[in-house]
Coordinates of C-alpha atoms and ligand atoms in Angstrom, one line a residue:
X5 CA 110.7 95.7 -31.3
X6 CA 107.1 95.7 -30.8
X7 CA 107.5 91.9 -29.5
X8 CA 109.8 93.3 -26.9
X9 CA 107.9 96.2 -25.9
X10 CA 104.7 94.6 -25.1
X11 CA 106.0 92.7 -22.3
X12 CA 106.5 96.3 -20.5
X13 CA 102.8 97.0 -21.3
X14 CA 99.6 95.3 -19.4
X15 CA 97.5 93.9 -22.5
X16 CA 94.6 96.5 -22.5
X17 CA 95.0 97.4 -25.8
X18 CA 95.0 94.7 -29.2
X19 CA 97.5 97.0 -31.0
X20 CA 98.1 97.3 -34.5
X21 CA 101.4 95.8 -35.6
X22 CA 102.9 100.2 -36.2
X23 CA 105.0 102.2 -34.5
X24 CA 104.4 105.7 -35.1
X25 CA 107.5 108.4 -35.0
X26 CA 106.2 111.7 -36.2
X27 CA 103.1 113.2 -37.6
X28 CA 102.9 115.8 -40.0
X29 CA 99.0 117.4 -40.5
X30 CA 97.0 114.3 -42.1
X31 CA 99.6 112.1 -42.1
X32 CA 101.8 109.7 -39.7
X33 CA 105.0 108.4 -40.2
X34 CA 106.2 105.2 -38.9
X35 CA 109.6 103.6 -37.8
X36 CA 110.2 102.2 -41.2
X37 CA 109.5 106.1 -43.1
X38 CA 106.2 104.9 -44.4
X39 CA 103.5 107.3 -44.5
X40 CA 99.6 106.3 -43.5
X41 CA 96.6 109.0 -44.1
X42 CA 95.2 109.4 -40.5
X43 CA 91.8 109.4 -40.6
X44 CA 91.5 108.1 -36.8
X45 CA 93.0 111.2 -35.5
X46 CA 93.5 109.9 -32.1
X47 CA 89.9 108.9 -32.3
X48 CA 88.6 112.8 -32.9
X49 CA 91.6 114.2 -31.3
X50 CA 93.8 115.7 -33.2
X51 CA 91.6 118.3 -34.6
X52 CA 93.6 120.7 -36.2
X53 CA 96.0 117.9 -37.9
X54 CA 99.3 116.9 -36.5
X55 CA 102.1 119.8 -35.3
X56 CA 99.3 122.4 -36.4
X57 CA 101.8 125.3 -36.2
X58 CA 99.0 127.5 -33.8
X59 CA 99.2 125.0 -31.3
X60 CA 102.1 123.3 -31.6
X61 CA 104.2 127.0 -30.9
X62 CA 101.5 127.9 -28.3
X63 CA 101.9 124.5 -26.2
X64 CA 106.4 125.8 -26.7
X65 CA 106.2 129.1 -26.0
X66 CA 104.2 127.7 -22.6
X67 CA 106.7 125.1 -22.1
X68 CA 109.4 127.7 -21.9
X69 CA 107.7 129.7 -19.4
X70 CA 106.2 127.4 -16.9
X71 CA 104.8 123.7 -17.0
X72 CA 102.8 123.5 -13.6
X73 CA 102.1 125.1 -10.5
X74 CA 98.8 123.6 -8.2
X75 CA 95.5 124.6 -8.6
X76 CA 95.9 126.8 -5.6
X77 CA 97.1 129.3 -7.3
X78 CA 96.0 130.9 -10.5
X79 CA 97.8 130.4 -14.2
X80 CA 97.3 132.6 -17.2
X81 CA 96.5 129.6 -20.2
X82 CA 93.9 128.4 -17.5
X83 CA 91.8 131.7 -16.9
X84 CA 92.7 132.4 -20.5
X85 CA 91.6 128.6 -22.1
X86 CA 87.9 128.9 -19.3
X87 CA 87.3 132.2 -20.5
X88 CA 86.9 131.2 -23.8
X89 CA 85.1 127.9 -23.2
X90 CA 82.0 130.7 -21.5
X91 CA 82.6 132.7 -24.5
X92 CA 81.3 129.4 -26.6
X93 CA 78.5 128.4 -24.3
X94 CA 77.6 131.6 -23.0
X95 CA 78.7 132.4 -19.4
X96 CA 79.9 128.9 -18.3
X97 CA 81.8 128.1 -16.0
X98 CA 84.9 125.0 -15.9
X99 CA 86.4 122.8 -14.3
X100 CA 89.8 121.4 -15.5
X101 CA 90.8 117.6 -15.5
X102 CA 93.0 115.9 -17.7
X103 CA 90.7 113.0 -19.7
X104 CA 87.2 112.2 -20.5
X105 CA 86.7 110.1 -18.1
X106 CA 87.7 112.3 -15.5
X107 CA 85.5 115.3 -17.0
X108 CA 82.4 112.7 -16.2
X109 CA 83.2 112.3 -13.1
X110 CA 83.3 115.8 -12.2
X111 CA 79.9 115.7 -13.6
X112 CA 78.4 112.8 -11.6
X113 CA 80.0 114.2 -8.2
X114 CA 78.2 117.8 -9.9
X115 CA 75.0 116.9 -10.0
X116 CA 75.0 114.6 -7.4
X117 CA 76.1 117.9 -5.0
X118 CA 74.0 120.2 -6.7
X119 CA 70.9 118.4 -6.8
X120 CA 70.8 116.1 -4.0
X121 CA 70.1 113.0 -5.5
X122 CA 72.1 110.1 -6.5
X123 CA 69.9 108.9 -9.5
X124 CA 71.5 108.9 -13.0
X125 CA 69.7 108.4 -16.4
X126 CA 71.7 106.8 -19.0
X127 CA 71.4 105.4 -22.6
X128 CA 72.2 101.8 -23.6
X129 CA 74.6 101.9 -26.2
X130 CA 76.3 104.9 -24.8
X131 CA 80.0 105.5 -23.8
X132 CA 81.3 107.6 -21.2
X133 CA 85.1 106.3 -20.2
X134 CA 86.2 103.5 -18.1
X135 CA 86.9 104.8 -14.3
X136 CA 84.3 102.9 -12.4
X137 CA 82.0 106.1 -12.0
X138 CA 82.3 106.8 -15.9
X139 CA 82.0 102.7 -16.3
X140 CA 78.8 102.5 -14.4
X141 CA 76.7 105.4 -16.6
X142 CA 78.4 103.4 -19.6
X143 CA 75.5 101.5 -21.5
X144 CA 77.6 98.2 -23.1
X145 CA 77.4 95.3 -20.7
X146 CA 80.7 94.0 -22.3
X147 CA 82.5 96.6 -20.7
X148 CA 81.2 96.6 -17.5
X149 CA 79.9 92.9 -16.4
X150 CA 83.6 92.2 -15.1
X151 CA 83.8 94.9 -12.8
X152 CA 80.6 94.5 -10.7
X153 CA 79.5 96.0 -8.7
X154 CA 79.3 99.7 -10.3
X155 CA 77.2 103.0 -8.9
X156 CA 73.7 101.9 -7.3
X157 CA 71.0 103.6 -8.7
X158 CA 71.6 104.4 -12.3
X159 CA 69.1 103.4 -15.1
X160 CA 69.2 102.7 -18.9
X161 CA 66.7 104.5 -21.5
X162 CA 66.8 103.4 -25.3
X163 CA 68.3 106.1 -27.8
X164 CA 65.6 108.0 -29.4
X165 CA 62.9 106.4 -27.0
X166 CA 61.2 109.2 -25.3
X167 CA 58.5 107.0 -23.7
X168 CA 62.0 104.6 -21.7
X169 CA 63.7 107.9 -21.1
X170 CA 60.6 109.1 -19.3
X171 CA 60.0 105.0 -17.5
X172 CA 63.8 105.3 -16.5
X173 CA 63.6 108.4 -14.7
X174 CA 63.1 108.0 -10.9
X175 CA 62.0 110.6 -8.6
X176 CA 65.4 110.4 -7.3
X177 CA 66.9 111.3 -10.8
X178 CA 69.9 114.0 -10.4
X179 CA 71.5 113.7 -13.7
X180 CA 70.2 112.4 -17.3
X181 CA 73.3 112.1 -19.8
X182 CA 73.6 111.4 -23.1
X183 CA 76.2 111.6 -25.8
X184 CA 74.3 114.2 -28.8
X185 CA 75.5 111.5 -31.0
X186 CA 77.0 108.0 -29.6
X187 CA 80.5 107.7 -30.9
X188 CA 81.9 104.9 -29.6
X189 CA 78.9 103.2 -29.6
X190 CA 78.2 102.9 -33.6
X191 CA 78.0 107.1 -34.0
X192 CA 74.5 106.9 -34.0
X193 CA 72.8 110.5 -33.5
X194 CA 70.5 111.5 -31.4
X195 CA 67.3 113.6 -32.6
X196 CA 66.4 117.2 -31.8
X197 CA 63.1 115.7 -30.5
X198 CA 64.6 113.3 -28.2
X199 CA 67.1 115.8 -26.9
X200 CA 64.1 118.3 -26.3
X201 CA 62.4 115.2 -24.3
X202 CA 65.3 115.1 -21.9
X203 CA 65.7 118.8 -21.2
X204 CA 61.8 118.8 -20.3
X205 CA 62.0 116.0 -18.7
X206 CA 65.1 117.1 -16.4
X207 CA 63.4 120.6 -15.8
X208 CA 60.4 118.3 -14.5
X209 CA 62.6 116.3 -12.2
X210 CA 65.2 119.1 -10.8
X211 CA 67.3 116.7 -12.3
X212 CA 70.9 118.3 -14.6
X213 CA 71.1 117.5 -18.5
X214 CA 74.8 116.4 -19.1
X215 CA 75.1 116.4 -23.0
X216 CA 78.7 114.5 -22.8
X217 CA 80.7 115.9 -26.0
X218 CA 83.9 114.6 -25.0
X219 CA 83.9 113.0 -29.0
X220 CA 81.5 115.5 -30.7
X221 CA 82.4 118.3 -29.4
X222 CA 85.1 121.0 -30.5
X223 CA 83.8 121.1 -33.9
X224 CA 84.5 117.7 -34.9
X225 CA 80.0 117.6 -36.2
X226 CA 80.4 120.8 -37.8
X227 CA 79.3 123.5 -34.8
X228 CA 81.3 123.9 -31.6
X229 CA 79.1 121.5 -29.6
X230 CA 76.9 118.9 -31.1
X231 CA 73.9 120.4 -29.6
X232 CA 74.0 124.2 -31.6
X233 CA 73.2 121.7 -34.3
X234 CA 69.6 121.1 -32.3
X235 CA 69.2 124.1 -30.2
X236 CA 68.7 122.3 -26.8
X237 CA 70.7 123.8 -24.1
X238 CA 72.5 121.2 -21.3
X239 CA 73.3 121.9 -17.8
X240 CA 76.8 120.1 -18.2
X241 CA 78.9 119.3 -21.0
X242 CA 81.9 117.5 -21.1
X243 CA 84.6 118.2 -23.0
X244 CA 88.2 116.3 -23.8
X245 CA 89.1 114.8 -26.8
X246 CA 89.4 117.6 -29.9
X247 CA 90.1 120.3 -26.7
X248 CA 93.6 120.6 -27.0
X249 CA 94.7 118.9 -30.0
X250 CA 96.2 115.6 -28.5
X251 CA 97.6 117.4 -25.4
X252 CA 95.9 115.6 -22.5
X253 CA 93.1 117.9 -21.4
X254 CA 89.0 117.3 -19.6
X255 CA 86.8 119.9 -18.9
X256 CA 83.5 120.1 -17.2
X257 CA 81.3 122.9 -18.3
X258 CA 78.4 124.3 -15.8
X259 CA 76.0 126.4 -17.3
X260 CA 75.8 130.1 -16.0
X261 CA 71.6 129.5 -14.8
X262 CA 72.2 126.2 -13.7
X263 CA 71.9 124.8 -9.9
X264 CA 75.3 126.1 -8.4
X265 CA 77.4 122.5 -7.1
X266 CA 80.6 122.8 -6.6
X267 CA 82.4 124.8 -3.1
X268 CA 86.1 124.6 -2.5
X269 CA 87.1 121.4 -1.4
X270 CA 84.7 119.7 -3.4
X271 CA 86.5 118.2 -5.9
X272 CA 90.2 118.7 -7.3
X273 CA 92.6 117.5 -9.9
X274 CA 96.4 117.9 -9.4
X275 CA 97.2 118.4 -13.3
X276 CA 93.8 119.6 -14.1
X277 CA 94.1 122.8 -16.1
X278 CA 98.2 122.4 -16.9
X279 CA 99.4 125.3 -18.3
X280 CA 101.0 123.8 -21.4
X281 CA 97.6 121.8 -22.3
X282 CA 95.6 125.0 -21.8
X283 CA 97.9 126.8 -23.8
X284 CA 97.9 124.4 -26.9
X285 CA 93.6 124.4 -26.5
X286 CA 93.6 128.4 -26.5
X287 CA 94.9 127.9 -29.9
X288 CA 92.5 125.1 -30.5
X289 CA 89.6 127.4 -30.0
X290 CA 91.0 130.4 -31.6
X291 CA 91.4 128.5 -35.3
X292 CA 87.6 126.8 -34.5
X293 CA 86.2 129.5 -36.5
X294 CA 83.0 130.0 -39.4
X295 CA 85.3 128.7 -41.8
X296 CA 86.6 125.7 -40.6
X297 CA 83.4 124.8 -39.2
X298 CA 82.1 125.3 -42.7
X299 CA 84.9 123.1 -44.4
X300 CA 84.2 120.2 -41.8
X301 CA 80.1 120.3 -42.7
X302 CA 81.6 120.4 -46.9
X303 CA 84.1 117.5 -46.1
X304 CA 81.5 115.6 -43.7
X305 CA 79.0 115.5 -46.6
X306 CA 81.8 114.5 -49.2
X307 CA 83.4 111.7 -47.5
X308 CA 79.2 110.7 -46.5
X309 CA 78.3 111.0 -50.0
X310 CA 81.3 108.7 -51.0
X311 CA 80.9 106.0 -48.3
X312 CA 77.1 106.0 -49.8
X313 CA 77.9 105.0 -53.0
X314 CA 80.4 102.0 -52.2
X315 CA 78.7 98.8 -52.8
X316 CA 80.0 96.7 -49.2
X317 CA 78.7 99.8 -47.4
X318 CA 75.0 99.2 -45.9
X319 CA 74.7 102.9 -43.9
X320 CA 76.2 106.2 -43.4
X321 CA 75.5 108.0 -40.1
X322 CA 76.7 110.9 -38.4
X323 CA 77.7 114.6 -38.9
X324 CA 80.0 116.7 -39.9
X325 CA 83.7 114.4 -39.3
X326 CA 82.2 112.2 -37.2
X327 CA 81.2 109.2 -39.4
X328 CA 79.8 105.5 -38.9
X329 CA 79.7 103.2 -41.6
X330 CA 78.1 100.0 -41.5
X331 CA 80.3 97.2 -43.5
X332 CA 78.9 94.2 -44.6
X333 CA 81.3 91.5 -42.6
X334 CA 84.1 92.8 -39.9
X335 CA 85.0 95.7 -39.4
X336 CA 88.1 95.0 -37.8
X337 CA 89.3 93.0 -41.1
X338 CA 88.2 96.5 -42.8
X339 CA 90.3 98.5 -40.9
X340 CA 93.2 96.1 -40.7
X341 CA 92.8 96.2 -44.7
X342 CA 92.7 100.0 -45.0
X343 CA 96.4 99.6 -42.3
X344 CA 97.9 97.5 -44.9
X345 CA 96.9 100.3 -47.6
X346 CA 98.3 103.0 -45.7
X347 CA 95.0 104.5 -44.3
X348 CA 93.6 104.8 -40.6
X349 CA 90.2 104.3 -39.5
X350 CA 88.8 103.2 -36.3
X351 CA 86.1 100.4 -35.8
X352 CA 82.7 101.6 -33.4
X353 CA 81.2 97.8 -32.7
X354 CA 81.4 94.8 -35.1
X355 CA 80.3 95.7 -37.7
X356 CA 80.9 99.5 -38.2
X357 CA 84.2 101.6 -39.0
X358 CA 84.5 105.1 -38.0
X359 CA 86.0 108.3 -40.0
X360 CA 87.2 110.7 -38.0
X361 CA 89.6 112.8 -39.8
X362 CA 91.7 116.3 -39.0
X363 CA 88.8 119.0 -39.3
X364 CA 91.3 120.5 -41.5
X365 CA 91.6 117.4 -44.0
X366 CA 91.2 118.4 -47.7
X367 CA 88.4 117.6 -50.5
X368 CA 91.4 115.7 -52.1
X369 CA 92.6 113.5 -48.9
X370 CA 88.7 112.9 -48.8
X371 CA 88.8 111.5 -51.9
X372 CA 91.8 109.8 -51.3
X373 CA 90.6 107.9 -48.5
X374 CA 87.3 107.1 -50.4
X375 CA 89.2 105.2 -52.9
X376 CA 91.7 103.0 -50.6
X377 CA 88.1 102.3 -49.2
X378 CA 86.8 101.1 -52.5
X379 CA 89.8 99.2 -52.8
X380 CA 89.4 97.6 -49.5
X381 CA 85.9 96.9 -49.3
X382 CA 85.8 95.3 -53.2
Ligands
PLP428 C1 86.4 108.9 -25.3 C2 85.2 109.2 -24.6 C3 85.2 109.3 -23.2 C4 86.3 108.9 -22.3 O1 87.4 109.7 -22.5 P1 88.9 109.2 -22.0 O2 89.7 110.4 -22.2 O3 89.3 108.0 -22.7 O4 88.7 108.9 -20.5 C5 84.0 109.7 -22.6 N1 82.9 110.0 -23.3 C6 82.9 110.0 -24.7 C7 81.7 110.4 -25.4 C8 84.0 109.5 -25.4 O5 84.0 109.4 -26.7

């Protein structure tokens, strides 16, 4: 079956040997009825579990109703879903696109319009989506030597290195983005004094601070966005992942006091802002609330704490659901281990798996994860 199928597909992807059928909260279901504890979740998208009920009967009753009409016109989940977005991050204003990669695009062609100037900071290490814009501000050489040559005038800076941030910054600077913590890239975290080092250090340049939360945010570190955690307040964010639990969504956010970009004709996205995605995400952000936030910092820490005391694991980073755990030998042999035993985890470089669980997972899936991990790192 799988055999077959992969002649249809273009080899982008080294897929596990699973085919998924159904998912039901934490759990998937393949074609044979086995069950596998999904702590991937998409890779931090399926926030709220599989078929949450909130979203699952928004994204139906919106199906029902109406599935798309252009963005020349005006739909109730959009001004609805963008309303709430400002709510979060306090008068903003969104676009609508339908990926992360798309959602830094919008904010490349944003600050490019906005401020004039074509430079972009980035960080090595970083990852930001693989359309050539997104590709180019994308900090792993693996990923982007085949496709030279990328965007002109875009420079690297070292995670956590105030001093390169400041030596890669160019009078022509229009954008500085970062990830608040590097997901696909290890999840390595960025500190509060480093994001405070780019804020001043865009102010300084007229530059725009993109934080790009397309992985951290929507709750997945504990807080909304990643950067409540720090208190430094972007220009841009960049939203997709977690927005509308697995329905394909992007969003750009512009702050309310930041340099106005954008006119009609500007930029445009036929299904950006579909009225079935937006729906499903308005329940997304209506059961993001104190308590679930609270339960994902509680989980975070217990599945941290866990991973800690497991001899093959060397390091813990992370916040919240969004974890990194460095293995001593593959961690693609890990992962395929934990498949075999009926769990899900994703790798984030060689050596490193990544936990990223439903925000709703439970202390006792927690702990049931930990110990398939014992199992499979022993
Ligand atoms: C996944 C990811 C992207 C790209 O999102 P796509 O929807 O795959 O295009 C961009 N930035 C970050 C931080 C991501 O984790």
């Amino acid at each position: 079956m799988n055999k077959l199928l992969e002649a249809h597909l273009l080899p982008t992807y080294a897929r596990a040997p699973v085919t998924f059928v159904e998912g039901d909260g934490c759990w998937l279901i393949d074609d044979n009825g086995e069950r596998y504890l999904d702590f991937a979740s998409g890779i931090a998208v399926i926030g709220l579990g599989h078929r949450h009920p909130a979203s699952t009967r928004a994204a139906h009753e919106q199906l029902d109703r109406l599935w798309h009409v252009s963005n020349l016109y005006w739909t109730v989940p959009m001004m609805e879903l963008a309303k709430k977005l400002s709510e979060r991050f306090d008068g903003a204003r969104t676009f609508f696109c339908n990926s992360g990669a798309e959602a830094i695009e919008a904010a490349i062609k944003y600050a490019r319009k906005a401020t004039g100037k074509a430079g972009v900071v980035a960080l090595e290490g970083s990852f930001h989506g693989r359309t050539m814009g997104a590709l180019s501000i994308t900090g792993q050489t693996a990923k982007r030597e085949a496709f030279a040559p990328l965007l002109g005038q875009v420079s690297f800076a070292f995670l956590n290195n105030s001093l390169s941030l400041r030596a890669a910054a160019l009078a022509d600077t229009g954008l500085i983005i970062m990830e608040p913590i590097q997901g696909e890239g290890g999840v390595h975290p960025a500190e509060a004094e480093f994001l405070r080092a780019a804020r001043s250090l865009a102010d300084e340049l007229g530059a725009l601070l993109c934080f790009d939360e397309v992985q951290t945010g929507v709750g997945r570190t504990g807080s909304f966005f990643a950067f409540e955690r720090v208190g430094v307040r972007p220009d841009l964010v960049t939203l997709a992942k977690g927005l509308a639990n697995g329905l394909p969504i992007g969003a750009l956010l512009v702050a309310d006091n930041a340099i106005r970009g954008f006119e009609p004709g500007d930029h445009a996205s036929t299904f950006g802002g579909n009225p079935v995605a937006c729906a499903a995400a308005c329940a997304v952000l209506d059961a993001i609330d104190e308590e679930l936030l609270t339960s994902v910092s509680t989980m975070g820490e217990r599945l941290a704490t866990g991973l800690r005391e497991l001899p093959a694991v060397r390091d813990v980073r992370g916040a919240g659901l969004l974890i990194g755990a460095e293995v001593e030998g593959s961690a693609a042999e890990v992962a395929a281990a934990a498949l075999e035993r009926k769990l899900l985890v994703t790798t984030c470089g060689a050596s490193a798996i990544r936990l990223t669980p439903p925000l709703t997972v439970s202390a006792s899936l927690v702990d049931q994860a930990l110990a398939t991990l014992k199992e499979v790192l022993a």
